[in-house]
């Protein structure tokens, strides 16, 4: 499993944090008012410089995974030429949903700063991530979208070969 690493030594002060968050809030306002998606957006910052940004485009793109954080992570990875965002910080309009938090985890982002809470999103926008968080605590087959394992023995040789390959993709 990927190890989340702390960001590089602090090169960003309170005024910079607030400047980045105000940019995120403005982006969220624009995407929400345009009807592209909810008021969600994100910036990825490294060494005090924006290296990626994204907004929610779930409605515009008809893609339930097009969240601001995932979009910003993709943009930062493309701009930096890597899947590893160690040393980066993410600023986001709201607390990250499970998918976006997991994306930040896998990207090795060191810290997340957010403006709105889960409760704000639930109360004012009818976004309720608690049901997903609660479902993830259940056994696979008891979740709202149940998951069932099949063909385990058939996939194991592939995993064993992957693990033994010194030239395999590294995450």
Short mmCIF file of C-alpha atoms in Angstrom, two decimals:
data_model
loop_
_atom_site.label_atom_id
_atom_site.label_comp_id
_atom_site.label_asym_id
_atom_site.label_seq_id
_atom_site.Cartn_x
_atom_site.Cartn_y
_atom_site.Cartn_z
CA UNK A 1 0.00 0.00 0.00
CA UNK A 2 1.22 3.51 -0.78
CA UNK A 3 2.77 5.38 2.09
CA UNK A 4 1.53 8.95 2.46
CA UNK A 5 4.44 11.27 3.03
CA UNK A 6 4.49 14.67 4.66
CA UNK A 7 4.88 17.69 2.43
CA UNK A 8 8.21 19.44 2.00
CA UNK A 9 9.19 21.90 4.74
CA UNK A 10 6.64 24.69 5.06
CA UNK A 11 7.21 27.26 2.36
CA UNK A 12 3.67 28.60 2.54
CA UNK A 13 2.40 31.00 5.18
CA UNK A 14 -1.12 31.79 6.37
CA UNK A 15 -1.58 34.55 3.77
CA UNK A 16 -0.64 32.10 1.00
CA UNK A 17 -3.00 29.42 2.37
CA UNK A 18 -5.80 31.97 2.35
CA UNK A 19 -4.90 33.19 -1.17
CA UNK A 20 -4.98 29.62 -2.51
CA UNK A 21 -8.28 28.92 -0.75
CA UNK A 22 -9.85 32.11 -2.09
CA UNK A 23 -8.89 30.97 -5.60
CA UNK A 24 -10.53 27.59 -4.88
CA UNK A 25 -13.69 29.31 -3.64
CA UNK A 26 -13.84 31.49 -6.76
CA UNK A 27 -13.41 28.42 -8.99
CA UNK A 28 -16.18 26.62 -7.07
CA UNK A 29 -18.46 29.63 -7.49
CA UNK A 30 -17.85 29.74 -11.25
CA UNK A 31 -18.45 26.03 -11.83
CA UNK A 32 -21.55 26.02 -9.64
CA UNK A 33 -23.06 29.09 -11.29
CA UNK A 34 -22.33 27.64 -14.74
CA UNK A 35 -24.28 24.50 -13.82
CA UNK A 36 -21.31 22.25 -14.60
CA UNK A 37 -21.46 20.59 -11.19
CA UNK A 38 -21.60 21.31 -7.49
CA UNK A 39 -19.52 24.04 -5.85
CA UNK A 40 -16.41 21.89 -5.66
CA UNK A 41 -12.93 22.73 -6.90
CA UNK A 42 -9.32 22.14 -5.95
CA UNK A 43 -5.75 23.33 -6.40
CA UNK A 44 -2.55 21.34 -6.02
CA UNK A 45 0.38 23.40 -4.79
CA UNK A 46 4.06 22.50 -4.66
CA UNK A 47 6.74 24.78 -3.24
CA UNK A 48 4.25 27.64 -3.09
CA UNK A 49 3.25 27.35 -6.77
CA UNK A 50 0.01 26.03 -8.26
CA UNK A 51 0.83 22.90 -10.27
CA UNK A 52 -2.71 21.65 -10.87
CA UNK A 53 -6.29 22.78 -10.68
CA UNK A 54 -9.70 21.29 -11.27
CA UNK A 55 -13.40 21.88 -10.86
CA UNK A 56 -16.42 19.64 -10.50
CA UNK A 57 -17.81 18.82 -13.95
CA UNK A 58 -20.00 15.85 -13.03
CA UNK A 59 -23.07 17.30 -14.75
CA UNK A 60 -21.28 18.92 -17.71
CA UNK A 61 -19.30 15.79 -18.58
CA UNK A 62 -21.93 13.27 -17.43
CA UNK A 63 -19.19 11.62 -15.38
CA UNK A 64 -19.75 10.93 -11.66
CA UNK A 65 -15.97 10.75 -11.09
CA UNK A 66 -15.24 14.24 -12.42
CA UNK A 67 -14.75 15.81 -8.99
CA UNK A 68 -12.60 18.89 -8.50
CA UNK A 69 -9.96 17.06 -6.49
CA UNK A 70 -9.55 14.21 -8.99
CA UNK A 71 -9.38 16.72 -11.83
CA UNK A 72 -6.73 18.78 -9.99
CA UNK A 73 -4.69 15.65 -9.22
CA UNK A 74 -4.79 14.59 -12.87
CA UNK A 75 -3.75 18.08 -13.95
CA UNK A 76 -0.86 18.21 -11.46
CA UNK A 77 0.38 14.75 -12.46
CA UNK A 78 0.29 15.73 -16.12
CA UNK A 79 2.06 19.05 -15.48
CA UNK A 80 4.74 17.48 -13.27
CA UNK A 81 5.13 14.36 -15.40
CA UNK A 82 4.63 11.94 -12.51
CA UNK A 83 2.00 9.99 -10.58
CA UNK A 84 3.78 10.86 -7.30
CA UNK A 85 2.73 14.19 -5.79
CA UNK A 86 4.95 13.92 -2.72
CA UNK A 87 5.63 17.42 -1.44
CA UNK A 88 2.31 18.75 -2.73
CA UNK A 89 -0.60 20.20 -0.80
CA UNK A 90 -4.22 20.18 -1.94
CA UNK A 91 -6.68 23.02 -1.34
CA UNK A 92 -10.30 22.08 -1.86
CA UNK A 93 -13.67 23.80 -1.57
CA UNK A 94 -15.04 21.09 0.72
CA UNK A 95 -13.98 18.08 2.73
CA UNK A 96 -12.98 15.40 0.27
CA UNK A 97 -15.40 12.56 -0.42
CA UNK A 98 -14.03 9.02 -0.02
CA UNK A 99 -13.05 8.81 -3.71
CA UNK A 100 -11.20 12.12 -3.66
CA UNK A 101 -9.50 11.42 -0.34
CA UNK A 102 -8.35 8.05 -1.66
CA UNK A 103 -7.07 9.75 -4.83
CA UNK A 104 -5.05 12.19 -2.71
CA UNK A 105 -3.75 9.25 -0.66
CA UNK A 106 -2.62 7.32 -3.74
CA UNK A 107 -1.05 10.47 -5.21
CA UNK A 108 0.91 10.88 -1.94
CA UNK A 109 -0.34 14.40 -1.31
CA UNK A 110 1.01 15.53 2.05
CA UNK A 111 -1.88 17.65 3.36
CA UNK A 112 -5.37 18.82 2.45
CA UNK A 113 -6.87 22.20 3.34
CA UNK A 114 -10.65 22.57 2.90
CA UNK A 115 -13.26 25.30 3.32
CA UNK A 116 -16.73 23.70 3.67
CA UNK A 117 -17.48 20.70 5.88
CA UNK A 118 -19.37 17.49 5.08
CA UNK A 119 -22.21 18.95 7.14
CA UNK A 120 -22.29 22.14 5.01
CA UNK A 121 -22.52 20.03 1.83
CA UNK A 122 -25.27 17.88 3.36
CA UNK A 123 -27.28 20.79 4.76
CA UNK A 124 -27.09 23.15 1.78
CA UNK A 125 -26.54 20.85 -1.18
CA UNK A 126 -27.98 17.47 -0.17
CA UNK A 127 -24.56 15.81 -0.61
CA UNK A 128 -24.29 13.10 2.04
CA UNK A 129 -20.96 11.28 2.08
CA UNK A 130 -21.74 9.67 5.45
CA UNK A 131 -23.67 6.88 3.72
CA UNK A 132 -20.57 5.98 1.68
CA UNK A 133 -18.31 6.20 4.71
CA UNK A 134 -20.69 3.95 6.65
CA UNK A 135 -20.97 1.48 3.75
CA UNK A 136 -17.19 1.10 3.56
CA UNK A 137 -17.23 -0.21 7.12
CA UNK A 138 -19.57 -3.07 6.16
CA UNK A 139 -18.54 -6.45 4.73
CA UNK A 140 -18.46 -6.32 0.91
CA UNK A 141 -21.69 -8.22 0.35
CA UNK A 142 -23.70 -6.06 2.82
CA UNK A 143 -22.98 -2.74 1.13
CA UNK A 144 -25.59 -0.82 -0.90
CA UNK A 145 -23.56 -1.76 -3.96
CA UNK A 146 -22.55 -5.27 -2.92
CA UNK A 147 -19.27 -6.81 -4.05
CA UNK A 148 -18.73 -10.54 -4.52
CA UNK A 149 -15.43 -12.28 -5.10
CA UNK A 150 -15.22 -14.82 -7.92
CA UNK A 151 -12.39 -16.60 -9.79
CA UNK A 152 -9.88 -15.88 -7.04
CA UNK A 153 -7.75 -18.90 -7.92
CA UNK A 154 -7.60 -17.81 -11.56
CA UNK A 155 -6.27 -14.33 -10.77
CA UNK A 156 -3.62 -15.45 -8.25
CA UNK A 157 -1.08 -16.63 -10.86
CA UNK A 158 -1.23 -13.19 -12.48
CA UNK A 159 -0.60 -11.46 -9.14
CA UNK A 160 2.22 -13.82 -8.28
CA UNK A 161 3.89 -13.21 -11.65
CA UNK A 162 3.44 -9.44 -11.24
CA UNK A 163 4.97 -9.54 -7.77
CA UNK A 164 7.94 -11.55 -8.98
CA UNK A 165 8.67 -9.31 -11.98
CA UNK A 166 11.56 -6.96 -11.11
CA UNK A 167 10.52 -4.68 -14.02
CA UNK A 168 6.87 -4.32 -12.94
CA UNK A 169 5.16 -0.98 -12.67
CA UNK A 170 5.88 0.66 -9.31
CA UNK A 171 3.36 2.78 -7.48
#
